[in-house]
């Protein structure tokens, strides 16, 4: 089998949210594979499918018709398809690709999408225990005066 420069994975975050992650190259071949994986999630999800393009390093097509078809099928089934991970890169994309992506509902990150779509803070932001045995636990975040900071100090943004 020939490696086409892309990887697609699925993360189920509950019955109302599935995340399809794309990494590598998004071109004519890989967008079709991405659409197939996203379409398969329609049978497993009752709410939202978020396609995370944050790890796509090269956009080689502005023909997203395969994803448009999945979006339309999701709408017909009472689901919503969203894109995430494009924030901050829109200005670097060719006009045709940016215009094709603009057709979709978009969020800066999957975590933003999860918070806004199902009203839940992602588990990785609320737990202090490691997700696997190879991850070192961080000290838990504490909230002081509405500002999140590490246990040893407070992180403030702005001035």
Coordinates of C-alpha atoms in Angstrom, one line a residue, residues 22 26 47 53:
X22 CA -6.6 14.7 10.0
X26 CA -5.1 17.2 2.5
X47 CA -25.0 15.5 17.8
X53 CA -7.5 20.0 10.6

